[in-house]
Coordinates of N, CA, C and O and ligand atoms in Angstrom, one line a residue:
M1 N 65.6 101.9 85.9 CA 65.0 102.9 86.8 C 65.6 104.3 86.3 O 66.8 104.4 86.1
K2 N 64.7 105.2 86.1 CA 65.1 106.6 85.6 C 65.6 107.4 86.8 O 65.2 107.2 87.9
L3 N 66.6 108.2 86.5 CA 67.1 109.1 87.5 C 66.1 110.2 87.8 O 65.5 110.7 86.8
N4 N 66.0 110.6 89.0 CA 65.1 111.8 89.2 C 66.0 113.1 89.0 O 67.2 113.0 88.7
K5 N 65.3 114.2 89.1 CA 65.9 115.5 88.7 C 67.2 115.7 89.6 O 68.2 116.1 89.1
E6 N 67.1 115.4 90.9 CA 68.2 115.6 91.8 C 69.4 114.7 91.4 O 70.6 115.2 91.4
Q7 N 69.1 113.5 91.1 CA 70.1 112.5 90.7 C 70.8 112.9 89.4 O 72.0 112.8 89.2
Q8 N 70.0 113.5 88.4 CA 70.5 113.9 87.1 C 71.5 115.0 87.4 O 72.6 115.1 86.8
E9 N 71.1 116.0 88.2 CA 72.0 117.1 88.5 C 73.3 116.7 89.2 O 74.4 117.1 88.8
K10 N 73.2 115.8 90.1 CA 74.3 115.2 90.8 C 75.3 114.5 89.9 O 76.5 114.6 89.9
L11 N 74.7 113.7 88.9 CA 75.4 113.0 88.0 C 76.3 113.9 87.1 O 77.5 113.7 86.9
I12 N 75.7 115.0 86.6 CA 76.4 115.9 85.7 C 77.5 116.6 86.5 O 78.7 116.7 86.1
S13 N 77.3 117.0 87.8 CA 78.3 117.7 88.5 C 79.4 116.8 88.9 O 80.6 117.1 88.9
K14 N 79.1 115.5 89.2 CA 80.1 114.5 89.6 C 80.9 114.2 88.4 O 82.2 114.0 88.5
L15 N 80.3 114.0 87.2 CA 81.1 113.6 86.0 C 82.0 114.8 85.6 O 83.2 114.5 85.3
N16 N 81.6 116.0 85.8 CA 82.4 117.2 85.5 C 83.7 117.1 86.4 O 84.7 117.5 86.0
Q17 N 83.5 116.6 87.6 CA 84.6 116.5 88.6 C 85.6 115.4 88.3 O 86.8 115.7 88.3
V18 N 85.1 114.2 87.9 CA 86.0 113.1 87.8 C 86.4 112.7 86.4 O 87.4 112.0 86.2
W19 N 85.6 113.1 85.4 CA 85.8 112.6 84.0 C 86.8 113.6 83.3 O 86.4 114.6 82.8
K20 N 88.1 113.2 83.3 CA 89.1 114.1 82.8 C 89.4 113.8 81.3 O 89.6 114.7 80.5
N21 N 89.5 112.5 81.0 CA 89.8 112.2 79.6 C 88.6 111.7 78.9 O 88.2 110.5 79.0
K22 N 88.0 112.6 78.1 CA 86.7 112.2 77.4 C 86.9 111.7 76.0 O 85.9 111.6 75.3
I23 N 88.1 111.6 75.6 CA 88.4 111.0 74.2 C 88.1 109.5 74.3 O 88.7 108.8 75.1
C24 N 87.3 109.0 73.4 CA 87.0 107.6 73.3 C 88.2 106.8 73.0 O 88.9 107.1 72.1
D25 N 88.5 105.8 73.8 CA 89.6 105.0 73.6 C 89.5 104.0 72.4 O 90.5 103.3 72.1
V26 N 88.4 103.9 71.8 CA 88.2 103.1 70.6 C 88.3 103.9 69.3 O 89.1 103.6 68.5
C27 N 87.5 105.0 69.2 CA 87.4 105.7 68.0 C 88.0 107.2 68.0 O 88.0 107.9 67.0
S28 N 88.5 107.6 69.2 CA 89.1 108.9 69.4 C 88.3 110.1 69.1 O 88.8 111.2 68.9
T29 N 86.9 109.9 69.2 CA 86.1 111.1 69.1 C 85.7 111.5 70.6 O 86.0 110.8 71.5
N30 N 85.0 112.6 70.7 CA 84.5 113.0 72.0 C 83.1 113.4 71.9 O 82.7 114.6 71.7
N31 N 82.2 112.4 71.9 CA 80.8 112.7 71.7 C 80.0 111.6 72.5 O 79.7 110.5 71.9
W32 N 79.8 111.8 73.7 CA 79.2 110.8 74.6 C 77.7 111.0 74.9 O 77.3 112.2 75.0
M33 N 77.0 109.9 74.9 CA 75.6 110.0 75.3 C 75.5 109.5 76.8 O 75.9 108.4 77.0
I34 N 75.0 110.3 77.6 CA 74.9 109.9 79.1 C 73.4 109.6 79.3 O 72.5 110.4 79.1
D35 N 73.2 108.3 79.7 CA 71.8 107.8 79.9 C 71.3 108.2 81.2 O 72.0 108.2 82.2
D36 N 70.1 108.6 81.3 CA 69.5 109.0 82.6 C 68.7 107.8 83.2 O 67.8 108.0 84.0
T37 N 69.1 106.6 82.8 CA 68.6 105.4 83.4 C 69.6 104.6 84.1 O 70.7 104.5 83.7
L38 N 69.3 104.1 85.3 CA 70.2 103.2 86.0 C 70.0 101.8 85.5 O 68.9 101.3 85.4
F39 N 71.1 101.1 85.3 CA 71.1 99.7 85.0 C 71.8 99.0 86.1 O 72.3 99.6 87.1
E40 N 71.8 97.6 86.1 CA 72.5 96.9 87.1 C 73.2 95.7 86.5 O 72.7 95.1 85.5
I41 N 74.3 95.3 87.2 CA 74.8 94.0 87.0 C 74.7 93.2 88.3 O 74.8 93.8 89.3
R42 N 74.5 91.9 88.1 CA 74.3 91.1 89.3 C 75.3 90.0 89.4 O 76.0 89.6 88.4
E43 N 75.5 89.5 90.6 CA 76.4 88.4 90.9 C 76.1 87.2 90.0 O 74.9 86.9 89.8
F44 N 77.1 86.6 89.5 CA 77.0 85.4 88.7 C 76.8 84.2 89.6 O 77.5 84.0 90.5
H45 N 75.8 83.4 89.3 CA 75.5 82.2 90.1 C 75.6 80.9 89.3 O 74.7 80.0 89.4
G46 N 76.6 80.8 88.5 CA 76.9 79.6 87.8 C 75.8 79.2 86.8 O 75.6 78.0 86.6
G47 N 75.2 80.2 86.1 CA 74.2 79.8 85.1 C 72.8 79.7 85.6 O 71.8 79.7 84.8
K48 N 72.6 79.7 86.9 CA 71.3 79.7 87.5 C 70.8 81.1 87.7 O 71.6 82.0 88.0
T49 N 69.5 81.4 87.5 CA 69.0 82.7 87.8 C 68.5 82.7 89.2 O 67.6 81.9 89.6
V50 N 69.2 83.6 90.0 CA 68.8 83.7 91.4 C 68.3 85.1 91.6 O 69.0 86.0 91.6
L51 N 67.0 85.2 91.9 CA 66.4 86.5 92.1 C 66.4 86.8 93.6 O 66.2 86.0 94.4
G52 N 66.7 88.1 93.9 CA 66.5 88.6 95.2 C 67.7 88.2 96.1 O 67.6 88.4 97.3
S53 N 68.8 87.7 95.6 CA 69.9 87.4 96.5 C 71.2 87.7 95.7 O 71.2 87.7 94.5
G54 N 72.3 87.8 96.4 CA 73.6 88.1 95.7 C 73.8 89.6 95.5 O 72.9 90.4 95.7
A55 N 75.0 89.9 95.2 CA 75.4 91.3 95.0 C 74.9 91.9 93.7 O 74.9 91.2 92.7
I56 N 74.4 93.1 93.8 CA 74.0 93.9 92.6 C 74.7 95.2 92.6 O 74.8 95.9 93.6
K57 N 75.2 95.6 91.4 CA 75.8 96.9 91.3 C 75.0 97.8 90.4 O 74.7 97.4 89.2
P58 N 74.5 99.0 90.9 CA 73.8 99.9 90.0 C 74.8 100.7 89.2 O 75.8 101.2 89.7
L59 N 74.5 100.9 87.9 CA 75.4 101.5 87.0 C 74.8 102.6 86.1 O 73.6 102.5 85.7
I60 N 75.6 103.6 85.8 CA 75.2 104.6 84.8 C 76.0 104.2 83.5 O 77.1 103.8 83.6
T61 N 75.4 104.4 82.4 CA 76.1 104.1 81.1 C 76.5 105.4 80.4 O 75.6 106.3 80.3
L62 N 77.7 105.4 79.8 CA 78.1 106.4 79.0 C 78.4 105.8 77.6 O 79.3 104.9 77.6
T63 N 77.7 106.2 76.6 CA 77.9 105.5 75.3 C 78.5 106.5 74.3 O 78.0 107.6 74.1
C64 N 79.6 106.0 73.6 CA 80.2 106.8 72.5 C 79.2 106.9 71.3 O 78.8 105.8 70.8
A65 N 78.9 108.1 70.9 CA 78.0 108.2 69.7 C 78.7 107.8 68.4 O 78.0 107.5 67.4
G66 N 80.0 107.8 68.4 CA 80.8 107.5 67.2 C 80.8 106.0 67.0 O 80.7 105.5 65.8
C67 N 81.1 105.2 68.0 CA 81.3 103.8 67.8 C 80.5 102.8 68.7 O 80.6 101.6 68.5
G68 N 79.9 103.4 69.7 CA 79.1 102.5 70.6 C 79.8 102.0 71.8 O 79.3 101.3 72.6
N69 N 81.1 102.3 71.9 CA 81.9 102.0 73.1 C 81.1 102.4 74.3 O 80.6 103.6 74.4
T70 N 80.9 101.5 75.3 CA 80.0 101.9 76.4 C 80.8 101.7 77.7 O 81.5 100.7 78.0
K71 N 80.8 102.8 78.5 CA 81.4 102.8 79.8 C 80.4 102.7 80.9 O 79.3 103.2 80.8
F72 N 80.8 102.0 82.0 CA 79.9 101.8 83.2 C 80.5 102.6 84.3 O 81.7 102.5 84.6
M73 N 79.7 103.4 85.0 CA 80.1 104.1 86.2 C 79.2 103.6 87.3 O 78.0 103.6 87.2
N74 N 79.8 103.3 88.5 CA 79.1 102.8 89.6 C 78.3 103.9 90.2 O 78.8 104.9 90.7
A75 N 77.0 103.8 90.3 CA 76.1 104.8 90.8 C 76.2 105.1 92.3 O 75.9 106.2 92.8
I76 N 76.7 104.1 93.0 CA 76.9 104.3 94.5 C 78.1 105.2 94.6 O 78.1 106.1 95.4
Q77 N 79.2 104.8 93.9 CA 80.4 105.6 93.9 C 80.2 107.1 93.5 O 80.7 108.0 94.1
L78 N 79.3 107.3 92.6 CA 79.0 108.6 92.1 C 78.0 109.4 93.1 O 77.8 110.6 92.9
G79 N 77.5 108.7 94.1 CA 76.7 109.3 95.1 C 75.2 109.4 94.6 O 74.4 110.2 95.2
L80 N 74.8 108.7 93.6 CA 73.4 108.7 93.1 C 72.5 107.8 93.8 O 71.3 108.0 93.8
V81 N 73.1 106.7 94.3 CA 72.3 105.7 95.0 C 72.9 105.5 96.4 O 74.1 105.3 96.6
D82 N 72.0 105.6 97.4 CA 72.4 105.3 98.8 C 72.3 103.8 99.0 O 71.1 103.3 99.0
P83 N 73.4 103.1 99.3 CA 73.2 101.6 99.5 C 72.3 101.2 100.6 O 71.7 100.1 100.6
K84 N 72.2 102.2 101.6 CA 71.3 101.9 102.7 C 69.8 102.1 102.4 O 68.9 101.7 103.1
N85 N 69.6 102.9 101.3 CA 68.2 103.3 100.9 C 68.2 103.3 99.4 O 68.0 104.3 98.7
P86 N 68.4 102.1 98.7 CA 68.6 102.0 97.3 C 67.3 102.5 96.5 O 67.5 102.8 95.3
D87 N 66.2 102.4 97.1 CA 65.0 102.9 96.3 C 64.8 104.4 96.4 O 63.9 104.9 95.7
G88 N 65.7 105.0 97.2 CA 65.6 106.5 97.2 C 64.3 107.0 97.8 O 63.9 108.1 97.5
E89 N 63.8 106.2 98.7 CA 62.5 106.6 99.4 C 62.8 107.8 100.3 O 63.7 107.8 101.1
I90 N 62.0 108.8 100.2 CA 62.1 110.0 101.0 C 61.3 109.8 102.3 O 60.1 109.6 102.1
K91 N 62.0 109.8 103.4 CA 61.2 109.6 104.6 C 60.6 110.9 105.1 O 61.3 111.9 105.2
E92 N 59.3 110.9 105.4 CA 58.7 112.1 106.0 C 59.1 112.3 107.4 O 59.4 111.4 108.1
G93 N 59.1 113.6 107.7 CA 59.4 114.0 109.1 C 60.9 114.0 109.5 O 61.2 113.7 110.7
G94 N 61.7 114.4 108.6 CA 63.1 114.7 109.0 C 64.1 113.6 108.7 O 63.7 112.5 108.3
Q95 N 65.3 114.0 108.9 CA 66.4 113.0 108.5 C 66.6 112.1 109.7 O 66.3 112.4 110.8
D96 N 67.1 110.9 109.4 CA 67.4 109.9 110.4 C 68.8 109.4 110.4 O 69.1 108.3 110.6
E97 N 69.7 110.3 110.0 CA 71.1 109.9 109.9 C 71.9 110.3 111.2 O 71.7 111.2 111.8
Ligands
ZN1 ZN1 84.0 105.8 70.2

């Protein structure tokens, strides 16, 4: 799932806040590619594919352009995905929080 404009801006500002050490721990360069797509990892069910149940974590990937080292950042923790409204549907007619 692609990040929308608002999520992309939030991602950049949040990364600027929390990402202090940008030197790659594998190749010691500092050249990261930040993907504007959300990925997910899902709960392991012992080799069976179980769709629609179990825990899923939405992730942002940061990939080192030098060596391919890939970091995962939790998109809920970064504030990009609301766990109560994971599809990011905008409700018409005001906020309901
Ligand atoms: Zn690297």
